[in-house]
Coordinates of N, CA and C in Angstrom, one line a residue:
X22 N 0.8 -1.2 0.0 CA 0.0 0.0 0.0 C 0.9 1.2 0.0
X23 N 0.5 2.2 -0.8 CA 1.3 3.5 -0.9 C 1.2 4.3 0.4
X24 N 2.3 5.0 0.6 CA 2.4 5.8 1.8 C 1.6 7.1 1.6
X25 N 0.8 7.5 2.6 CA -0.1 8.7 2.5 C 0.8 9.9 3.0
X26 N 0.7 10.9 2.2 CA 1.5 12.2 2.5 C 0.5 13.1 3.2
X27 N 1.1 13.7 4.3 CA 0.3 14.7 5.0 C 0.3 16.0 4.3
X28 N -0.9 16.6 4.0 CA -1.0 17.8 3.2 C -1.9 18.7 3.9
X29 N -1.9 20.0 3.5 CA -2.8 21.0 4.1 C -4.1 21.0 3.4
X30 N -4.9 22.0 3.8 CA -6.2 22.2 3.2 C -6.1 22.5 1.7
X31 N -6.9 21.9 0.9 CA -6.9 22.2 -0.6 C -6.1 21.2 -1.4
X32 N -5.3 20.4 -0.7 CA -4.4 19.5 -1.4 C -5.0 18.1 -1.3
X33 N -4.8 17.2 -2.3 CA -5.2 15.9 -2.3 C -4.2 15.1 -3.1
X34 N -4.1 13.8 -2.8 CA -3.3 12.9 -3.6 C -4.1 12.1 -4.5
X35 N -3.9 12.2 -5.8 CA -4.7 11.5 -6.8 C -4.2 10.0 -6.9
X36 N -5.0 9.2 -7.6 CA -4.7 7.8 -7.7 C -3.4 7.5 -8.4
X37 N -3.0 8.4 -9.3 CA -1.8 8.2 -10.1 C -0.6 8.7 -9.3
X38 N -0.8 9.2 -8.0 CA 0.3 9.6 -7.1 C 0.6 11.0 -7.2
X39 N 0.1 11.7 -8.2 CA 0.4 13.2 -8.3 C -0.4 13.9 -7.2
X40 N 0.0 15.1 -6.8 CA -0.7 15.9 -5.8 C -1.4 17.0 -6.5
X41 N -2.6 17.2 -6.1 CA -3.5 18.3 -6.7 C -3.9 19.3 -5.7
X42 N -3.9 20.6 -6.1 CA -4.3 21.6 -5.2 C -5.5 22.3 -5.9
X43 N -6.6 22.5 -5.1 CA -7.8 23.1 -5.6 C -8.2 24.3 -4.8
X44 N -8.7 25.4 -5.4 CA -9.2 26.5 -4.7 C -10.3 27.2 -5.5
X45 N -11.0 28.0 -4.8 CA -12.1 28.8 -5.4 C -11.8 30.3 -5.4
X46 N -11.9 30.9 -6.5 CA -11.7 32.4 -6.6 C -12.8 33.1 -5.9
X47 N -12.5 33.9 -4.8 CA -13.6 34.5 -4.0 C -14.4 35.5 -4.8
X48 N -13.7 36.2 -5.8 CA -14.4 37.2 -6.5 C -15.4 36.7 -7.6
X49 N -15.0 35.6 -8.3 CA -15.8 35.1 -9.3 C -16.5 33.8 -8.9
X50 N -16.1 33.1 -7.9 CA -16.7 31.8 -7.5 C -16.2 30.7 -8.4
X51 N -15.3 30.9 -9.3 CA -14.8 29.9 -10.2 C -13.7 29.0 -9.5
X52 N -13.8 27.7 -9.7 CA -12.8 26.8 -9.1 C -11.6 26.6 -10.1
X53 N -10.4 26.4 -9.5 CA -9.2 26.2 -10.2 C -8.5 25.0 -9.5
X54 N -7.6 24.4 -10.3 CA -6.8 23.3 -9.7 C -5.5 23.3 -10.5
X55 N -4.4 22.9 -9.8 CA -3.1 22.6 -10.4 C -2.6 21.3 -9.8
X56 N -1.7 20.6 -10.5 CA -1.2 19.3 -10.0 C 0.3 19.3 -10.3
X57 N 1.0 18.5 -9.5 CA 2.4 18.3 -9.7 C 2.9 17.0 -9.0
X58 N 4.1 16.7 -9.1 CA 4.7 15.5 -8.5 C 4.9 15.8 -7.0
X59 N 5.2 17.0 -6.6 CA 5.5 17.3 -5.2 C 4.6 18.5 -4.8
X60 N 4.5 18.7 -3.5 CA 3.7 19.9 -3.0 C 4.4 21.2 -3.4
X61 N 5.7 21.2 -3.4 CA 6.4 22.4 -3.8 C 6.1 22.8 -5.3
X62 N 6.1 21.8 -6.1 CA 5.7 22.0 -7.6 C 4.3 22.5 -7.7
X63 N 3.4 22.0 -6.9 CA 2.0 22.5 -6.9 C 1.9 23.9 -6.4
X64 N 2.7 24.3 -5.4 CA 2.7 25.7 -4.9 C 3.3 26.6 -6.0
X65 N 4.3 26.2 -6.7 CA 4.8 27.1 -7.8 C 3.8 27.3 -8.9
X66 N 3.2 26.2 -9.3 CA 2.1 26.2 -10.3 C 0.9 27.1 -9.9
X67 N 0.6 26.9 -8.6 CA -0.5 27.7 -8.0 C -0.3 29.2 -8.1
X68 N 0.9 29.6 -7.7 CA 1.3 31.0 -7.7 C 1.3 31.6 -9.1
X69 N 1.8 30.8 -10.1 CA 1.8 31.2 -11.5 C 0.4 31.3 -12.0
X70 N -0.4 30.3 -11.7 CA -1.8 30.4 -12.1 C -2.6 31.6 -11.6
X71 N -2.3 31.9 -10.3 CA -3.0 33.1 -9.7 C -2.5 34.4 -10.3
X72 N -1.2 34.4 -10.7 CA -0.7 35.6 -11.4 C -1.4 35.7 -12.8
X73 N -1.5 34.6 -13.5 CA -2.2 34.6 -14.8 C -3.6 35.0 -14.7
X74 N -4.3 34.5 -13.7 CA -5.7 34.9 -13.5 C -5.8 36.4 -13.2
X75 N -5.0 36.9 -12.3 CA -5.0 38.3 -12.0 C -4.7 39.2 -13.2
X76 N -3.7 38.7 -14.0 CA -3.3 39.5 -15.2 C -4.5 39.5 -16.2
X77 N -5.3 38.5 -16.3 CA -6.3 38.4 -17.3 C -7.6 39.1 -16.8
X78 N -7.6 39.6 -15.6 CA -8.8 40.4 -15.1 C -8.7 41.8 -15.7
X79 N -9.6 42.1 -16.6 CA -9.5 43.4 -17.2 C -10.0 44.5 -16.3
X80 N -11.2 44.3 -15.7 CA -11.8 45.3 -14.8 C -12.6 44.6 -13.8
X81 N -12.6 45.2 -12.6 CA -13.5 44.7 -11.5 C -14.7 45.6 -11.4
X82 N -14.7 46.7 -12.1 CA -15.8 47.7 -12.1 C -16.5 47.7 -13.4
X83 N -17.7 47.4 -13.5 CA -18.4 47.3 -14.8 C -18.8 48.7 -15.3
X84 N -18.6 49.7 -14.5 CA -19.0 51.1 -14.9 C -17.8 51.8 -15.6
X85 N -16.8 51.1 -16.0 CA -15.6 51.8 -16.6 C -16.0 52.2 -18.0
X86 N -15.7 53.4 -18.4 CA -15.9 53.9 -19.8 C -14.9 53.4 -20.7
X87 N -15.1 53.5 -22.0 CA -14.2 53.0 -23.0 C -12.9 53.8 -22.9
X88 N -13.0 55.1 -22.7 CA -11.7 55.9 -22.6 C -10.9 55.5 -21.4
X89 N -11.5 55.2 -20.3 CA -10.7 54.8 -19.1 C -10.1 53.4 -19.4
X90 N -10.9 52.5 -20.0 CA -10.4 51.2 -20.3 C -9.2 51.3 -21.2
X91 N -9.3 52.1 -22.2 CA -8.2 52.3 -23.2 C -6.9 52.8 -22.6
X92 N -7.0 53.7 -21.7 CA -5.8 54.2 -21.0 C -5.1 53.1 -20.2
X93 N -5.9 52.3 -19.5 CA -5.4 51.1 -18.8 C -4.7 50.1 -19.7
X94 N -5.4 49.9 -20.8 CA -4.9 49.0 -21.8 C -3.5 49.4 -22.4
X95 N -3.4 50.7 -22.7 CA -2.2 51.3 -23.2 C -1.0 51.1 -22.2
X96 N -1.4 51.3 -20.9 CA -0.3 51.2 -19.8 C 0.2 49.8 -19.8
X97 N -0.6 48.8 -20.0 CA -0.2 47.4 -19.9 C 0.6 47.0 -21.2
X98 N 0.3 47.7 -22.3 CA 1.0 47.3 -23.6 C 2.4 48.0 -23.7
X99 N 2.5 49.1 -22.9 CA 3.8 49.9 -22.9 C 5.0 49.0 -22.5
X100 N 6.0 48.9 -23.4 CA 7.1 48.0 -23.1 C 6.9 46.6 -23.7
X101 N 5.7 46.3 -24.1 CA 5.5 45.0 -24.7 C 5.5 45.0 -26.2
X102 N 5.0 46.1 -26.7 CA 5.0 46.3 -28.2 C 5.8 47.5 -28.6
X103 N 6.0 47.7 -29.8 CA 6.8 48.8 -30.3 C 6.1 50.2 -30.0
X104 N 6.9 51.2 -29.8 CA 6.3 52.5 -29.5 C 5.5 53.0 -30.7
X105 N 5.8 52.6 -31.9 CA 5.1 53.0 -33.1 C 3.7 52.4 -33.1
X106 N 3.6 51.2 -32.5 CA 2.3 50.5 -32.4 C 1.4 51.2 -31.4
X107 N 2.0 51.6 -30.3 CA 1.2 52.4 -29.3 C 0.8 53.7 -29.9
X108 N 1.7 54.4 -30.6 CA 1.3 55.7 -31.2 C 0.2 55.5 -32.2
X109 N 0.2 54.4 -33.0 CA -0.8 54.1 -34.0 C -2.2 53.9 -33.3
X110 N -2.1 53.1 -32.2 CA -3.3 52.8 -31.4 C -3.9 54.1 -30.8
X111 N -3.1 55.0 -30.3 CA -3.6 56.2 -29.8 C -4.2 57.1 -30.9
X112 N -3.6 57.1 -32.0 CA -4.2 57.9 -33.1 C -5.6 57.3 -33.5
X113 N -5.7 56.0 -33.6 CA -7.0 55.4 -33.9 C -8.0 55.7 -32.8
X114 N -7.6 55.7 -31.5 CA -8.5 56.0 -30.4 C -9.0 57.4 -30.4
X115 N -8.1 58.3 -30.9 CA -8.6 59.7 -31.0 C -9.8 59.9 -31.9
X116 N -9.9 59.0 -32.9 CA -11.1 59.0 -33.8 C -12.3 58.4 -33.1
X117 N -12.1 57.4 -32.3 CA -13.2 56.6 -31.7 C -13.7 57.4 -30.5
X118 N -12.8 58.0 -29.7 CA -13.2 58.6 -28.4 C -14.4 59.6 -28.5
X119 N -14.4 60.5 -29.4 CA -15.5 61.5 -29.4 C -16.9 60.8 -29.6
X120 N -16.9 59.7 -30.2 CA -18.2 59.0 -30.4 C -18.5 58.0 -29.3
X121 N -17.6 57.2 -28.9 CA -17.8 56.1 -28.0 C -17.1 56.3 -26.6
X122 N -16.4 57.3 -26.4 CA -15.6 57.5 -25.2 C -16.3 57.4 -23.9
X123 N -17.6 57.8 -23.9 CA -18.3 57.8 -22.6 C -19.1 56.5 -22.4
X124 N -19.0 55.6 -23.2 CA -19.7 54.3 -23.1 C -18.9 53.3 -22.3

């Protein structure tokens, strides 16, 4: 019989011997899980998954206007894309803002 590993809350050992960690996002109520061969590997994957989840959250406030959203979007793209791309995006947005900026 396989040896049982003592683990904390949220962890479980699967039948294949891998360790799985499950948690629920308190803001969305969505469940997530990661698995690995060791608890340390699970913890590393969990932290990376939480960073990815947080990075993909665009807004927590549904009352954000298009112009505010665009400014946040540009901040996150700065340093990721060429400056000419950001300049092009800003020029395009100058055309869109007068019509849709308050939505």
